[in-house]
Coordinates of C-alpha atoms in Angstrom, one line a residue:
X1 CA 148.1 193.9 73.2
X2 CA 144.7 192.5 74.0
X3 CA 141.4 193.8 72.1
X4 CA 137.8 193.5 73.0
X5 CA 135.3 193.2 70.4
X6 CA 131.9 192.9 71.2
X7 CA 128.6 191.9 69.1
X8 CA 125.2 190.8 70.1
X9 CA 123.6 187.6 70.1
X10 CA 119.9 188.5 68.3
X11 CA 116.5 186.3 67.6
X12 CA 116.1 183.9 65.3
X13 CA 113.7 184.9 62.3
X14 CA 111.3 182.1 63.7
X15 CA 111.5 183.3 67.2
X16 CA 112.8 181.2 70.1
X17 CA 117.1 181.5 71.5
X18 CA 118.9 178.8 69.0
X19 CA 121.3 181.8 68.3
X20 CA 121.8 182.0 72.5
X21 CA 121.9 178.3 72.6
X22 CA 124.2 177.7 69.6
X23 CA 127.0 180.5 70.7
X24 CA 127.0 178.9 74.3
X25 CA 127.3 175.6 72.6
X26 CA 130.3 176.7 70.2
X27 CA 132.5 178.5 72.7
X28 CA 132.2 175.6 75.5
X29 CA 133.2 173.2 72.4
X30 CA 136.2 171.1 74.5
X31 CA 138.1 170.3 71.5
X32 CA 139.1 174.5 71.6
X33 CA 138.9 174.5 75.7
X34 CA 141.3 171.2 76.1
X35 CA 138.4 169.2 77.8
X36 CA 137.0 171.8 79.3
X37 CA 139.9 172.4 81.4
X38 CA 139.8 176.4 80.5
X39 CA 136.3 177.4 81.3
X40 CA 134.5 179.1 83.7
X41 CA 131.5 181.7 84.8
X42 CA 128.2 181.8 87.4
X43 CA 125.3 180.2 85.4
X44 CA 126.5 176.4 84.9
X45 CA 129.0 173.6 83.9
X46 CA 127.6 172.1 80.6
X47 CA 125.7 174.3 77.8
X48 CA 122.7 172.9 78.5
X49 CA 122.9 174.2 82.3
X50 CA 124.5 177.6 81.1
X51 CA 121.3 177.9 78.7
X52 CA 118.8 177.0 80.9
X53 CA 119.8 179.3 83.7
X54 CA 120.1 182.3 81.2
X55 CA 116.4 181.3 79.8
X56 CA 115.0 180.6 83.3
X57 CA 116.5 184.8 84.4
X58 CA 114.4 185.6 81.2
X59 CA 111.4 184.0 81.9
X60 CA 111.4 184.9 85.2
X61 CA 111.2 189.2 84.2
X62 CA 109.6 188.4 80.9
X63 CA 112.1 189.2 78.9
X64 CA 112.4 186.5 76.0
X65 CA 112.1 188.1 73.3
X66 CA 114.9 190.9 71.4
X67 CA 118.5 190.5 72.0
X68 CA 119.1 187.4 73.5
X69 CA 122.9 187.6 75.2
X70 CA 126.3 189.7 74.1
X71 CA 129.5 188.1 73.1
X72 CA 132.8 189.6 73.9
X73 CA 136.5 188.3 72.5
X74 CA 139.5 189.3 73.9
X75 CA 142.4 188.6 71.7
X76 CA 146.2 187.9 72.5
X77 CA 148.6 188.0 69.2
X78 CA 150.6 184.7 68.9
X79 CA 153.5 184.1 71.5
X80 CA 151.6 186.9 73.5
X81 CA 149.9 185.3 77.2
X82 CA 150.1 181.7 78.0
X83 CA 145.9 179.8 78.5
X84 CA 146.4 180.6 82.1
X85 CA 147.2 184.3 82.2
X86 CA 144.3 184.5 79.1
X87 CA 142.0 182.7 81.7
X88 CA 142.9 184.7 84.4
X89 CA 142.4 187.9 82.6
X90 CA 138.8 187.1 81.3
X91 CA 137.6 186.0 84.7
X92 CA 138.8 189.2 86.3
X93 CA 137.2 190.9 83.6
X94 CA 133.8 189.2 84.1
X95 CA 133.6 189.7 87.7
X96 CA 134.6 193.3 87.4
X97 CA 132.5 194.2 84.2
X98 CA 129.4 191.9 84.6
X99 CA 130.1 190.8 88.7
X100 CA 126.5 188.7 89.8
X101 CA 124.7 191.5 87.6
X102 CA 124.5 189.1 84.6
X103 CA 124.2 185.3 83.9
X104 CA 127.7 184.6 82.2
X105 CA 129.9 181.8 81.0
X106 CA 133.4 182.3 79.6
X107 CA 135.9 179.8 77.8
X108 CA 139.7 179.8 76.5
X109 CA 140.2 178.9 73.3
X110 CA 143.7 177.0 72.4
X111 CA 143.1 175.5 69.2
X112 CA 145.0 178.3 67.3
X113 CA 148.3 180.3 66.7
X114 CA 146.6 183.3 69.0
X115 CA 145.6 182.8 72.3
X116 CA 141.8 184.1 72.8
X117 CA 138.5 183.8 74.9
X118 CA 134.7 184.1 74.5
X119 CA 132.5 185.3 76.7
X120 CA 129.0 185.3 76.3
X121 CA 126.5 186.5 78.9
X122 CA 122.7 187.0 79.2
X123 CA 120.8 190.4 78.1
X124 CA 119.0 190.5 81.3
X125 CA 120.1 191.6 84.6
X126 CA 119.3 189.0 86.8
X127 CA 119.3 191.4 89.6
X128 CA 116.8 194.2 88.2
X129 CA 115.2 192.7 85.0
X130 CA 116.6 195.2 82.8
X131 CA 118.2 194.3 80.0
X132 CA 122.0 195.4 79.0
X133 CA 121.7 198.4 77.1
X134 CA 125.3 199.0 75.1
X135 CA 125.6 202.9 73.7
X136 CA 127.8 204.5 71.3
X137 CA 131.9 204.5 72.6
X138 CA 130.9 202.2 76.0
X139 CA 133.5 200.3 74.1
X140 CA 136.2 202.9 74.4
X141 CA 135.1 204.6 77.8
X142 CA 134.2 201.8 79.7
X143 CA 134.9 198.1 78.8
X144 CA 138.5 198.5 76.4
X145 CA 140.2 200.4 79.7
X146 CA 139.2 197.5 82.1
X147 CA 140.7 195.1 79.7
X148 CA 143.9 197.3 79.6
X149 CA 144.1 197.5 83.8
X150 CA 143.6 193.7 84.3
X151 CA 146.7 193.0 81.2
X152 CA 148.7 195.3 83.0
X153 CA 147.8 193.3 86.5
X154 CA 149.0 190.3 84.5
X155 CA 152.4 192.2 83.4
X156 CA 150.8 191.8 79.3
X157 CA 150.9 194.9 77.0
X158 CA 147.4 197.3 77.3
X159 CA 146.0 198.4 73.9
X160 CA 148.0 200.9 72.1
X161 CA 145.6 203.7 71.6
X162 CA 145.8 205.8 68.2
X163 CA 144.6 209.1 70.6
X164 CA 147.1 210.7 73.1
X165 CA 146.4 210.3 76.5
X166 CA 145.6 207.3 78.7
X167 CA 141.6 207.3 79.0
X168 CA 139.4 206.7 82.2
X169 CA 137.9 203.5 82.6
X170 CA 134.8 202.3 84.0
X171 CA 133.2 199.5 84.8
X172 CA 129.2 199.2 83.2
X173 CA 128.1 198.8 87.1
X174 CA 130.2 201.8 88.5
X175 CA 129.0 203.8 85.4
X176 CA 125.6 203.4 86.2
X177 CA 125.9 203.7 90.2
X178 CA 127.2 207.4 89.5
X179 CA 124.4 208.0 87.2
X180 CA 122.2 206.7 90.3
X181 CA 123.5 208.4 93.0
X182 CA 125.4 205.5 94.5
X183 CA 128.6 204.7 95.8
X184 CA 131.5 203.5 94.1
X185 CA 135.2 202.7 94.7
X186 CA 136.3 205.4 93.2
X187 CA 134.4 208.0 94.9
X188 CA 134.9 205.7 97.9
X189 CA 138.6 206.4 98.0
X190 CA 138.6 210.1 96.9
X191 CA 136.4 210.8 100.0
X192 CA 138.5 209.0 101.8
X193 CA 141.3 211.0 100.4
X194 CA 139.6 214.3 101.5
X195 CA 138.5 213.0 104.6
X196 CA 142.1 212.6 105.5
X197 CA 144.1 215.6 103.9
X198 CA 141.8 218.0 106.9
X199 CA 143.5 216.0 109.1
X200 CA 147.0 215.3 107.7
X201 CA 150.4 218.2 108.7
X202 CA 152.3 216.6 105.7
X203 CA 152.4 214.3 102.6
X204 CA 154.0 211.6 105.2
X205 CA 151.3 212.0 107.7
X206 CA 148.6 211.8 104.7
X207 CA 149.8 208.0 103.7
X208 CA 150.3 207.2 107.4
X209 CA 146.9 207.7 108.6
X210 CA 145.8 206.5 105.1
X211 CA 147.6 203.1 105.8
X212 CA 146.2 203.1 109.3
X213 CA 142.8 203.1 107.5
X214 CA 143.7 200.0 106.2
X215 CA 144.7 201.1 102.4
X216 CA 147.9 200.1 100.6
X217 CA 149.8 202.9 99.4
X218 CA 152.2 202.0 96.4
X219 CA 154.1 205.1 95.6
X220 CA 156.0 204.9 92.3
X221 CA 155.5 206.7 89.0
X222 CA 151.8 207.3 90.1
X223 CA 150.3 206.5 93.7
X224 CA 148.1 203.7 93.9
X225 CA 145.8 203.5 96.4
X226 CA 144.3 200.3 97.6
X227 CA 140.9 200.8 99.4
X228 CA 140.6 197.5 102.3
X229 CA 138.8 194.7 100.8
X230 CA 139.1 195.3 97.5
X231 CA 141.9 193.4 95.1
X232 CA 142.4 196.5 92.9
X233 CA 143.8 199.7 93.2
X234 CA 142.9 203.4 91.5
X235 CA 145.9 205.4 90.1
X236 CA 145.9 208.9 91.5
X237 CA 145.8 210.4 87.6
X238 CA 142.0 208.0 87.6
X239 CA 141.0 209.7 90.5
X240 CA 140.5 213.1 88.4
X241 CA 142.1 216.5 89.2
X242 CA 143.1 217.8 93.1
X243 CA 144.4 213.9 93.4
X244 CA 147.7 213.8 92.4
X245 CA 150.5 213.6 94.9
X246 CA 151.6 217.1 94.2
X247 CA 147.9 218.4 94.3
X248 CA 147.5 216.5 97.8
X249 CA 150.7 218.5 99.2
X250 CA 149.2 221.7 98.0
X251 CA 145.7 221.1 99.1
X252 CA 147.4 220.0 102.5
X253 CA 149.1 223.0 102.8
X254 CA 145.9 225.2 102.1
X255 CA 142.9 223.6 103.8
X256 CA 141.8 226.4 104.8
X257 CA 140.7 226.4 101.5
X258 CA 139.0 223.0 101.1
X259 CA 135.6 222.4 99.7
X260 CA 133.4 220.0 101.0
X261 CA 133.5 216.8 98.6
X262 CA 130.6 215.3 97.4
X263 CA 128.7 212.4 99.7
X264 CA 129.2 208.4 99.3
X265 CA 125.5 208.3 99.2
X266 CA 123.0 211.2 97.6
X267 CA 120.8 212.0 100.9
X268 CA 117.8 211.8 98.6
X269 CA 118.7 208.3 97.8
X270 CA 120.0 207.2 101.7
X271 CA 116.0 208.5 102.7
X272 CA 114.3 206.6 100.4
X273 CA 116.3 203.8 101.7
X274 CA 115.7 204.9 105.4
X275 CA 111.7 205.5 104.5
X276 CA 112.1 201.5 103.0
X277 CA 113.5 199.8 106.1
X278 CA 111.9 201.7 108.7
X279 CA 108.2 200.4 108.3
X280 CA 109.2 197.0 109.3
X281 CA 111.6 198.4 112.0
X282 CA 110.8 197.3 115.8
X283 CA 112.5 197.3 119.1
X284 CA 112.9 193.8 119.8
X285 CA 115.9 193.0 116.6
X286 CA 118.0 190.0 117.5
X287 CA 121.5 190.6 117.6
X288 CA 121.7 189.3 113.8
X289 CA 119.4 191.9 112.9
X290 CA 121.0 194.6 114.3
X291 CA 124.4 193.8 113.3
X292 CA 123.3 193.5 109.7
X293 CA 121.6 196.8 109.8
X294 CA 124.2 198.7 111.5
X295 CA 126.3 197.7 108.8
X296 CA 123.8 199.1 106.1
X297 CA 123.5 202.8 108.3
X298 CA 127.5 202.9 108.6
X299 CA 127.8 202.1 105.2
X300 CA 125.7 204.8 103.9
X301 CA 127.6 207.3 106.5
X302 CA 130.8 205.7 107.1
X303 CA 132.7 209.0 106.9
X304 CA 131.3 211.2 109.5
X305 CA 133.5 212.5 112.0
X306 CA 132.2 210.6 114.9
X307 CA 132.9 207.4 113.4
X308 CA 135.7 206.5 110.8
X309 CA 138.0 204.5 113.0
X310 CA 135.2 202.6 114.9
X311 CA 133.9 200.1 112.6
X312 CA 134.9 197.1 110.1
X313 CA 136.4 199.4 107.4
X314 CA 136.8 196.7 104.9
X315 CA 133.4 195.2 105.9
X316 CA 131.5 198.5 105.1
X317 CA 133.6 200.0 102.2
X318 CA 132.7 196.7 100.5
X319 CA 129.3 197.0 101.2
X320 CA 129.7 200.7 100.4
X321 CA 129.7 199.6 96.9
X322 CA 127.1 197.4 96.8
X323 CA 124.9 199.2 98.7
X324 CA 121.5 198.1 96.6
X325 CA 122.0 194.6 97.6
X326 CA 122.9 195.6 101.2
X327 CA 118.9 197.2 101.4
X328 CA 117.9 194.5 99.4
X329 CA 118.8 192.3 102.0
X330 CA 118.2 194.3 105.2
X331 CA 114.8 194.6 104.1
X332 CA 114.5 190.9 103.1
X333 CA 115.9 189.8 106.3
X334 CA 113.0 192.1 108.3
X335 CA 110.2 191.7 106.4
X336 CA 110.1 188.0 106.4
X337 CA 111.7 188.0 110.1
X338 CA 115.1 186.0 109.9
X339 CA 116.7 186.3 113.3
X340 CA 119.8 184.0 112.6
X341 CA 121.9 182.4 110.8
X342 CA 120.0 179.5 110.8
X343 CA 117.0 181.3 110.1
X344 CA 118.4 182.0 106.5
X345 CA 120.0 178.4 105.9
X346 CA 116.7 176.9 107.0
X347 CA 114.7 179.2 105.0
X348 CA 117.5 178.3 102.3
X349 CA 115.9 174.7 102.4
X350 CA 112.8 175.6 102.3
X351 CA 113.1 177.7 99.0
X352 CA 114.7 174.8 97.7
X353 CA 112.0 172.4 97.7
X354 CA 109.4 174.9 97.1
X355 CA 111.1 175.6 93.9
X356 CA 111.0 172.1 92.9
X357 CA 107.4 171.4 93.8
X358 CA 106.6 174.6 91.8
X359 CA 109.1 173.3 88.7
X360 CA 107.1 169.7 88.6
X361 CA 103.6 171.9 88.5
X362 CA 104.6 173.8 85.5
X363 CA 105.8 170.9 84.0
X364 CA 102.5 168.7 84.7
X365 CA 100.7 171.8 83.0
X366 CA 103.2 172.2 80.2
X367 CA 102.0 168.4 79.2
X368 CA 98.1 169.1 79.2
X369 CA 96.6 169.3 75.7
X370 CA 95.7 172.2 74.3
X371 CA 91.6 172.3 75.2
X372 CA 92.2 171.3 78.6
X373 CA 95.0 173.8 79.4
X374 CA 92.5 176.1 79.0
X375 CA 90.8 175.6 82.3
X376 CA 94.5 175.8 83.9
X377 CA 95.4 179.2 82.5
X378 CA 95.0 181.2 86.0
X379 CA 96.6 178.6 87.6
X380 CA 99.5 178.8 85.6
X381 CA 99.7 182.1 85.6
X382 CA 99.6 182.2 89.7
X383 CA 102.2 179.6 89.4
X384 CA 104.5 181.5 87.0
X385 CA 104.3 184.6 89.6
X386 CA 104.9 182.7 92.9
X387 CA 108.3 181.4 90.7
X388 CA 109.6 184.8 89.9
X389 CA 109.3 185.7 93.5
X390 CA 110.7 182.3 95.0
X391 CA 113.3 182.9 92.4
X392 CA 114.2 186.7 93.6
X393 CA 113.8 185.4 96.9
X394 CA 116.5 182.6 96.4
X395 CA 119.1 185.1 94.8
X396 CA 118.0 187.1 97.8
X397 CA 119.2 184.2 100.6
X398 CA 122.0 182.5 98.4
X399 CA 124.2 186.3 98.2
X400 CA 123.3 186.9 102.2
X401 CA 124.9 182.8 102.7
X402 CA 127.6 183.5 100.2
X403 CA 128.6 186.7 102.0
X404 CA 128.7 184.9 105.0
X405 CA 130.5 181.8 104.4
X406 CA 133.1 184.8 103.0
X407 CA 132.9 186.3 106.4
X408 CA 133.9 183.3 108.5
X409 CA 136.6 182.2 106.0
X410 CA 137.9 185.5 106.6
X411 CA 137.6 185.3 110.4
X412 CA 139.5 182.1 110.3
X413 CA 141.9 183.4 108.9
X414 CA 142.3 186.5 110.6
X415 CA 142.0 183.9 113.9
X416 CA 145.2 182.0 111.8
X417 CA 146.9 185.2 111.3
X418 CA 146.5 186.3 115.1
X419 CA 147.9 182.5 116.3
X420 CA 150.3 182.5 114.0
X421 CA 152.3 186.1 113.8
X422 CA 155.5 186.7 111.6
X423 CA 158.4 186.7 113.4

């Protein structure tokens, strides 16, 4: 059975991150990681990068002093997983626990009897500036059942609990998209559940049109549905009462007596959105534009009747999810007027060497003595604002490239797929 144990990476009594630095430093060590073969994460390659990036997220929301980063182990017992099933655990549990939320870095260590791995991630969201704020059982509601899901992907034991029961897990970002009014996957695939017992005769009709949808349907001791574009699944028992397989039959049988489910998105929430976008809204939007935005609108209202067969359903459920970034994005992409895809690439560029020149400045300022940096302070401090935002702005532009270099390798092979059918 794997634990999770989790303790916080604090100041140093004379100020400064050598604590941050010294953990980073320790658990990418490549006499434990057999030279460096069994590590991975988003915010570097060597400790010094991994640091760097994690001090440059906190100087950049002025956040550098408190906690400085978490640490989480997760623990095999001897003879338990193999380096590569340990690796492949932790990474799923970083992506799904921290995703691009948090600078991270994580590292297999194989120099003992019990196979483990160290994770160790910044204590500010690089997305929002807040720092990660850990409360009293997160450890047994939210990050100790994730662990449990992704060993039992992996076919290794889950944690024996000493309660009865199975417990509900949540990731930290789904936890606090409910508490925001925002989508998630699990309410994603209940209202997709509701949506389609109104229209279902039977049980067998129900999966059907739930398959047509695009889900994968495993029906064995509990039914796992499989939303499109997503590599997990929810058990119907995580999906909360009414979701069962015999609850669907009934509720099938009686919708006469169905009550409306609650909405992807609060409509308090999709107007402040709406009241966001629409100021920099015109009629002439190139056809990037409008596709990009068209995906935001139908991934706020996906579920309507008019439209739930007429769009890219794996496209906008994953969007669904992320649906912050999405308005993060379509807002970007019309205030500063990127009509393409080479729009964002060359903006790309141009971010790049602003970035630099901006870098070289601070440095040149860093180096002034002390009487003459006086007559430099508001410079600096206009320099140390125009970084944060060419910062945010990179982020920004690197997730909307990301998400489309994911888009065409998926086309490709969707064209692959389409040329080449299974006989």
């Amino acid at each position: 059975m794997a634990i999770t144990k989790l303790n916080y990476i604090g100041t140093p009594k004379g100020g400064g991150a050598a604590h941050l630095k010294n953990a980073i430093v320790y658990i990418m060590n490549p006499d434990k990681t057999e030279n460096d073969v069994w590590i991975g994460g988003n915010a570097g390659n060597t400790p010094k990068e991994v640091f760097q990036v994690m001090m440059d997220t906190k100087q950049e929301w002025r956040k550098e002093g408190g906690r400085q980063g978490y640490h989480f182990v997760i623990s095999f017992p001897p003879g338990e997983a193999t380096a590569k099933q340990a690796y492949a655990v932790i990474q799923d549990f970083c992506e799904e626990y921290l995703g691009e939320n948090y600078d991270y870095v994580f590292a297999i260590h194989t120099d003992q009897a019990h196979m483990h791995g160290h994770i160790i991630f910044n204590s500010v969201n690089r997305m929002s500036g807040y720092k990660y704020r850990y409360e009293k059982r997160d450890w047994e509601k939210f990050i100790q059942p994730i662990t449990d899901r992704i060993c039992e992907r992996y076919g290794l034991p889950s944690l024996m609990y000493e309660k009865k029961g199975r417990r509900k897990g949540k990731s930290y970002a789904e936890h606090y998209a409910e508490k925001e009014g925002r989508p998630t996957e699990t309410k994603i695939i209940k209202a997709d559940i509701d949506y389609f017992i109104k229209r279902a005769a039977s049980w067998d009709d129900f999966v059907e049109q739930m398959q047509m949808c695009g889900y994968e349907i495993r029906q064995k001791k509990y039914v796992t549905y499989k939303a499109p574009g997503y590599g997990n699944g929810r058990r119907d028992y995580r999906l909360g009462p009414g979701y069962t397989k015999q609850d669907i039959i009934e509720r099938i049988a009686h919708k006469d007596r169905e009550i409306p489910g609650e909405p992807i998105l609060s409509p308090k929430l999709f107007r402040r959105y709406q009241t966001g976008l629409s100021q920099y809204l015109s009629t002439s939007l190139s056809p990037y534009q409008a596709k990009k935005l068209r995906i935001f609108y139908q991934a706020g209202r996906y579920l309507e009747e008019r439209n739930p067969f007429i769009m890219n359903r794996a496209e906008v459920r994953n969007h669904a999810i992320h649906i912050d970034q999405l308005y993060e994005e379509c807002r970007y992409m019309l205030k500063s007027g990127i009509k393409s895809s080479g729009d964002l690439q060359k903006r790309a560029a141009e971010i790049k060497k602003e970035e630099a020149v901006l870098r070289n400045r601070r440095r040149t300022l860093e180096s002034v003595d002390n009487e003459e940096l006086l007559e430099y302070n508001e410079e600096k401090k206009l320099l140390e604002e125009r970084l944060r935002a060419v910062r945010q702005e990179k982020r920004i532009v690197n997730r909307m490239l990301k998400e489309e270099q994911r888009k065409e390798k998926y086309e490709k092979k969707e064209k692959g797929v389409e040329q080449n059918p299974k006989r």
